């Protein structure tokens, strides 16, 4: 989902009354970022509070390459990483993940081995259908075991876009919340729905209801579901005791537009890029009785902050034996403070850009290669800014491209290198960058090796279902990350 | 000002609390248009309720050329046109224009000859400073007479952007409203401020207050002024008896970005073009006690509707002896109805595009010429859609380019000519176009002839001020309209 996909963020069809209400009753973040322009690394960052380059969710197979966890990936979340649910457990929380995990699908990466108590969802994206020979269909798990596979037991109609998955995820969420309320136990629910990820889907009751087509139908269903979850919290009388945050893991995938791609509002490019369209996200905090209604914050926020903020809410300290990139947003949310902190825009192993205040310095620019672009792979459809949306990797480390995101949110007008404003801002940002790089201990890259043998051939539980498939011989290779 | 310039429309800095409040208390129009992608013709359309091609505010000097009223223009609003204030007068209204008139500056075009009772402002844009030899500085009028000139008596500091004009216009508005309230007389106030038109300006107290730079400072001052006007109406106890509408006369002039150009949100291109960025406008209706708070409308609206709606509010009928293009929006505003009507996108003498429902058909495409573009004149900076933002005038009258503005608000993905959806929508829209063209009686074009002799050399009142200048010999020429 992109920054421009919600009514509260200016989407012209205004079809998200529930999320807009959530914003009106809570706090809207206008300068909130994800940790990576791609899904898996962002989610790893959200749950560890650490940049992907630290927690291992990146690749060194190429320079500045976007990598994730397809089903032939060998790596996943290392045991050495401490995940939010592992920590919350110590404070008595029951933790559930509903939806996409995406932090590795081999046994050692299972979410219930990393702090979650319950799981309903899948380890990888809902791509397919596959033939179960070349590659298996993606499994859907309940807790430790697979209970079926997408396209086989959990239908997704690629032609009509119909799938009832969001309804299943919603019901799981409502049931979990009811159960926790009944038992008076605190809970952490990671509701990781994926209806707006291509192949985009919506339930029958939402198909055709949006001005925006199938993508809008999916957004409407998510919006409706969020409304039902918030109402449920209120009806159970626990809304004033439950902190809710809504955000996304990367900008809208413009490459899937118009049928399956969303909107990044006035920002440049989309998913896969380190321009604003790739990493600035819709974000809303809601906690009636605590967060003043109708608040709007310009705090530079990041999904990693949800790690630190959640710990703070639970009365826990973040781990002191490692670098945590997230910050505690409670002073921002509850007292309206602004905390000075930079945003780092990584693409794989390269720090592409840094934002401090309203200034953003690009040390590298790249959209994608000419070769890919000539094949129609376009992360910036209809947009082209000379010297900025480059199709070769352009190094600007000696003289970064500097933008003022207040005057120029669309990153179209680099400041003059000769200006005093440029000198002052770049000096400041380059200091932050040096500090960051000097102390950086990169994690072991997890997204380098791919192997057909590790795919979801025989997940736990496959025997009961008669759905075990035969894995091919192991043949580890460097994963290919074209962009 | 552009669609994306207000917080309520998603502007990322959220610096328009007063206009956002106006929207929250009133009705926000998301699909509201101006009648032309340029100022003078839009304003003529607003006040006559008629398309520029009918009221004469267009040129036949070239095909599809944008024309306006610079100070060497010979034409202006014809006496045969009936303006809103002329009609309101019959219902006892006192009519005042504050700010830019732009409907011609020669004596016969004076606003007080066309229904206004009072005027404080200027006949042309605040361009300059001029040398008073080649061309005179633009006069500022109070009612019938000039009381000074821009840059001489009404300062605009082009370097800092400082000018207190909006404050003058605000005070005029407050005083006029107070006077009308005291005398218990109904009034029509046309508050035609121009701070966001290049050269953009703001008062000292607003300079440097916006994240967005000088343009944002100007928007903030306008926002603050609107807030003061609405508060004034409330304090005088006449807010429930006063209908207020806020909109703009063309999309943000992206050519003036980043220092002096605004935002058209997610839409394509800007001022001067018939893409959405050039003609879709922010629009808010406010009338406490009558308009339900927080309303949002997808009614296809147009500035010309303000003519018909205002007459309706005053209990008057629109003239029956001529074609009126505006519609009465009261059923939309008060009862939430949706009225089926097309939007016509003209550029000079050519109907470039037509919108009906969510479909928009382009019969001609043009941004500007290659020649201008190569000189850096760019109405679509950072944007380029092959076959759409063309630099030659491209005719599509036999096979219009069709966009679905719900799925594709950015006009990037023309529908396939072969699709059933295309056939159905184009058949419908082409029917509307034929109907429109068949009944069209173009007005005498007013924007064809330019003459240095008609410039503001010696406006009425210049003698008292010692500011009469000698006009050169008359030398009428075809005006040059490059785009």
CSV table of N, CA and C in Angstrom, one decimal, chain A residues 385-456:
chain,number,residue,atom,x,y,z
A,385,UNK,N,12.8,12.0,-13.9
A,385,UNK,CA,13.5,13.2,-13.6
A,385,UNK,C,14.9,13.0,-13.9
A,386,UNK,N,15.4,13.8,-14.8
A,386,UNK,CA,16.7,13.7,-15.4
A,386,UNK,C,17.8,13.7,-14.3
A,387,UNK,N,18.7,12.7,-14.3
A,387,UNK,CA,19.7,12.7,-13.3
A,387,UNK,C,19.3,12.2,-11.9
A,388,UNK,N,18.0,11.8,-11.8
A,388,UNK,CA,17.5,11.4,-10.5
A,388,UNK,C,16.9,10.0,-10.6
A,389,UNK,N,16.0,9.8,-11.5
A,389,UNK,CA,15.4,8.4,-11.7
A,389,UNK,C,16.3,7.7,-12.7
A,390,UNK,N,17.5,7.5,-12.4
A,390,UNK,CA,18.5,7.0,-13.3
A,390,UNK,C,18.4,5.5,-13.6
A,391,UNK,N,18.7,5.1,-14.8
A,391,UNK,CA,18.7,3.7,-15.1
A,391,UNK,C,20.1,3.0,-15.1
A,392,UNK,N,21.1,3.8,-14.6
A,392,UNK,CA,22.3,3.2,-14.3
A,392,UNK,C,22.5,3.6,-12.8
A,393,UNK,N,23.3,2.8,-12.1
A,393,UNK,CA,23.6,3.1,-10.7
A,393,UNK,C,24.5,4.3,-10.7
A,394,UNK,N,24.0,5.5,-10.2
A,394,UNK,CA,24.8,6.7,-10.2
A,394,UNK,C,25.3,7.0,-8.8
A,395,UNK,N,26.6,7.1,-8.7
A,395,UNK,CA,27.2,7.4,-7.4
A,395,UNK,C,27.3,9.0,-7.2
A,396,UNK,N,26.8,9.4,-6.1
A,396,UNK,CA,26.9,10.8,-5.7
A,396,UNK,C,27.5,11.0,-4.4
A,397,UNK,N,28.4,10.1,-4.0
A,397,UNK,CA,28.9,10.1,-2.6
A,397,UNK,C,29.7,11.4,-2.3
A,398,UNK,N,30.4,11.9,-3.4
A,398,UNK,CA,31.2,13.1,-3.1
A,398,UNK,C,30.3,14.4,-3.2
A,399,UNK,N,29.3,14.3,-4.0
A,399,UNK,CA,28.4,15.5,-4.1
A,399,UNK,C,27.0,15.0,-4.2
A,400,UNK,N,26.4,14.7,-3.0
A,400,UNK,CA,25.1,14.1,-3.0
A,400,UNK,C,24.0,15.1,-3.7
A,401,UNK,N,23.0,14.5,-4.2
A,401,UNK,CA,21.9,15.2,-4.7
A,401,UNK,C,21.1,15.6,-3.5
A,402,UNK,N,20.7,16.8,-3.4
A,402,UNK,CA,20.0,17.3,-2.2
A,402,UNK,C,18.6,17.8,-2.6
A,403,UNK,N,17.6,17.4,-1.9
A,403,UNK,CA,16.2,17.9,-2.1
A,403,UNK,C,15.7,18.4,-0.8
A,404,UNK,N,14.9,19.4,-0.9
A,404,UNK,CA,14.1,20.0,0.2
A,404,UNK,C,12.7,19.4,0.1
A,405,UNK,N,12.3,18.5,0.9
A,405,UNK,CA,11.1,17.8,0.8
A,405,UNK,C,9.8,18.6,1.1
A,406,UNK,N,10.0,19.7,1.7
A,406,UNK,CA,8.9,20.6,2.0
A,406,UNK,C,8.6,21.4,0.7
A,407,UNK,N,9.6,22.0,0.1
A,407,UNK,CA,9.3,22.8,-1.1
A,407,UNK,C,9.2,21.9,-2.4
A,408,UNK,N,9.7,20.7,-2.2
A,408,UNK,CA,9.8,19.8,-3.4
A,408,UNK,C,9.6,18.3,-3.0
A,409,UNK,N,8.3,18.0,-2.5
A,409,UNK,CA,8.1,16.7,-2.1
A,409,UNK,C,8.3,15.6,-3.2
A,410,UNK,N,8.2,16.0,-4.4
A,410,UNK,CA,8.3,15.1,-5.5
A,410,UNK,C,9.7,14.8,-6.0
A,411,UNK,N,10.7,15.3,-5.3
A,411,UNK,CA,12.2,15.1,-5.6
A,411,UNK,C,12.5,15.4,-7.1
A,412,UNK,N,12.1,16.6,-7.5
A,412,UNK,CA,12.3,17.0,-8.9
A,412,UNK,C,13.4,18.0,-9.1
A,413,UNK,N,13.7,18.7,-8.0
A,413,UNK,CA,14.6,19.9,-8.2
A,413,UNK,C,15.7,19.9,-7.2
A,414,UNK,N,16.8,19.2,-7.6
A,414,UNK,CA,18.0,19.2,-6.7
A,414,UNK,C,18.5,20.6,-6.4
A,415,UNK,N,18.9,20.8,-5.2
A,415,UNK,CA,19.4,22.1,-4.8
A,415,UNK,C,20.8,22.4,-5.5
A,416,UNK,N,21.1,23.6,-5.8
A,416,UNK,CA,22.3,24.0,-6.4
A,416,UNK,C,23.5,23.6,-5.4
A,417,UNK,N,24.5,22.9,-6.0
A,417,UNK,CA,25.7,22.5,-5.2
A,417,UNK,C,26.4,23.7,-4.6
A,418,UNK,N,26.2,24.9,-5.3
A,418,UNK,CA,27.0,26.0,-4.9
A,418,UNK,C,26.3,26.8,-3.7
A,419,UNK,N,25.0,26.5,-3.5
A,419,UNK,CA,24.3,27.3,-2.5
A,419,UNK,C,24.7,27.0,-1.1
A,420,UNK,N,24.6,28.1,-0.3
A,420,UNK,CA,24.9,27.9,1.1
A,420,UNK,C,24.0,26.9,1.8
A,421,UNK,N,22.7,26.9,1.3
A,421,UNK,CA,21.8,26.0,1.9
A,421,UNK,C,22.2,24.5,1.7
A,422,UNK,N,22.7,24.3,0.5
A,422,UNK,CA,23.2,22.9,0.1
A,422,UNK,C,24.4,22.6,1.1
A,423,UNK,N,25.3,23.5,1.1
A,423,UNK,CA,26.6,23.2,1.9
A,423,UNK,C,26.2,22.8,3.4
A,424,UNK,N,25.3,23.7,3.9
A,424,UNK,CA,25.0,23.5,5.3
A,424,UNK,C,24.3,22.2,5.6
A,425,UNK,N,23.3,21.9,4.7
A,425,UNK,CA,22.5,20.7,4.9
A,425,UNK,C,23.3,19.4,4.6
A,426,UNK,N,24.1,19.5,3.6
A,426,UNK,CA,24.9,18.3,3.3
A,426,UNK,C,26.0,18.0,4.3
A,427,UNK,N,26.5,19.1,4.8
A,427,UNK,CA,27.5,18.9,5.9
A,427,UNK,C,26.9,18.1,7.1
A,428,UNK,N,25.7,18.6,7.5
A,428,UNK,CA,25.0,18.0,8.6
A,428,UNK,C,24.6,16.5,8.3
A,429,UNK,N,24.1,16.3,7.1
A,429,UNK,CA,23.6,14.9,6.8
A,429,UNK,C,24.8,14.0,6.6
A,430,UNK,N,25.9,14.5,6.0
A,430,UNK,CA,27.1,13.7,5.8
A,430,UNK,C,27.7,13.3,7.1
A,431,UNK,N,27.6,14.2,8.1
A,431,UNK,CA,28.0,13.8,9.5
A,431,UNK,C,27.2,12.7,10.0
A,432,UNK,N,25.9,12.7,9.9
A,432,UNK,CA,25.1,11.6,10.3
A,432,UNK,C,25.4,10.3,9.6
A,433,UNK,N,25.7,10.4,8.3
A,433,UNK,CA,26.0,9.2,7.6
A,433,UNK,C,27.3,8.6,8.0
A,434,UNK,N,28.3,9.5,8.2
A,434,UNK,CA,29.6,8.9,8.7
A,434,UNK,C,29.5,8.2,10.0
A,435,UNK,N,28.8,8.9,10.9
A,435,UNK,CA,28.5,8.3,12.2
A,435,UNK,C,27.8,6.9,12.1
A,436,UNK,N,26.9,6.9,11.2
A,436,UNK,CA,26.1,5.6,11.0
A,436,UNK,C,27.0,4.6,10.4
A,437,UNK,N,27.8,4.9,9.4
A,437,UNK,CA,28.6,3.9,8.8
A,437,UNK,C,29.8,3.5,9.7
A,438,UNK,N,30.3,4.4,10.5
A,438,UNK,CA,31.4,4.0,11.3
A,438,UNK,C,31.1,3.0,12.4
A,439,UNK,N,29.8,3.0,12.8
A,439,UNK,CA,29.4,2.1,13.9
A,439,UNK,C,28.7,0.9,13.3
A,440,UNK,N,28.5,0.8,12.0
A,440,UNK,CA,27.7,-0.2,11.5
A,440,UNK,C,28.4,-1.6,11.5
A,441,UNK,N,27.8,-2.6,12.1
A,441,UNK,CA,28.2,-4.0,12.0
A,441,UNK,C,27.2,-4.7,11.2
A,442,UNK,N,27.5,-4.9,9.9
A,442,UNK,CA,26.5,-5.6,9.0
A,442,UNK,C,26.2,-7.0,9.5
A,443,UNK,N,25.0,-7.5,9.4
A,443,UNK,CA,24.7,-8.8,9.8
A,443,UNK,C,25.1,-9.8,8.6
A,444,UNK,N,25.1,-11.1,9.0
A,444,UNK,CA,25.3,-12.1,7.9
A,444,UNK,C,24.2,-12.0,6.9
A,445,UNK,N,24.5,-11.8,5.6
A,445,UNK,CA,23.4,-11.6,4.7
A,445,UNK,C,22.7,-12.9,4.5
A,446,UNK,N,21.4,-12.9,4.6
A,446,UNK,CA,20.5,-14.1,4.6
A,446,UNK,C,19.9,-14.3,3.2
A,447,UNK,N,20.0,-13.3,2.3
A,447,UNK,CA,19.3,-13.4,1.1
A,447,UNK,C,20.2,-13.7,-0.1
A,448,UNK,N,21.3,-14.4,0.1
A,448,UNK,CA,22.3,-14.6,-1.0
A,448,UNK,C,22.1,-15.9,-1.7
A,449,UNK,N,21.6,-16.9,-1.0
A,449,UNK,CA,21.6,-18.3,-1.5
A,449,UNK,C,20.2,-18.8,-1.8
A,450,UNK,N,19.9,-19.3,-2.9
A,450,UNK,CA,18.6,-19.9,-3.3
A,450,UNK,C,18.8,-21.4,-3.7
A,451,UNK,N,17.8,-22.2,-3.4
A,451,UNK,CA,17.9,-23.6,-3.6
A,451,UNK,C,16.5,-24.2,-3.8
A,452,UNK,N,16.3,-24.8,-5.0
A,452,UNK,CA,15.0,-25.4,-5.2
A,452,UNK,C,14.6,-26.4,-4.2
A,453,UNK,N,15.6,-27.0,-3.6
A,453,UNK,CA,15.3,-28.1,-2.6
A,453,UNK,C,14.6,-27.6,-1.3
A,454,UNK,N,14.8,-26.3,-1.0
A,454,UNK,CA,14.2,-25.8,0.2
A,454,UNK,C,12.8,-25.3,0.1
A,455,UNK,N,12.3,-25.3,-1.1
A,455,UNK,CA,10.9,-24.8,-1.3
A,455,UNK,C,9.9,-25.6,-0.4
A,456,UNK,N,8.7,-25.1,-0.4
A,456,UNK,CA,7.7,-25.7,0.5
A,456,UNK,C,7.1,-27.0,0.0
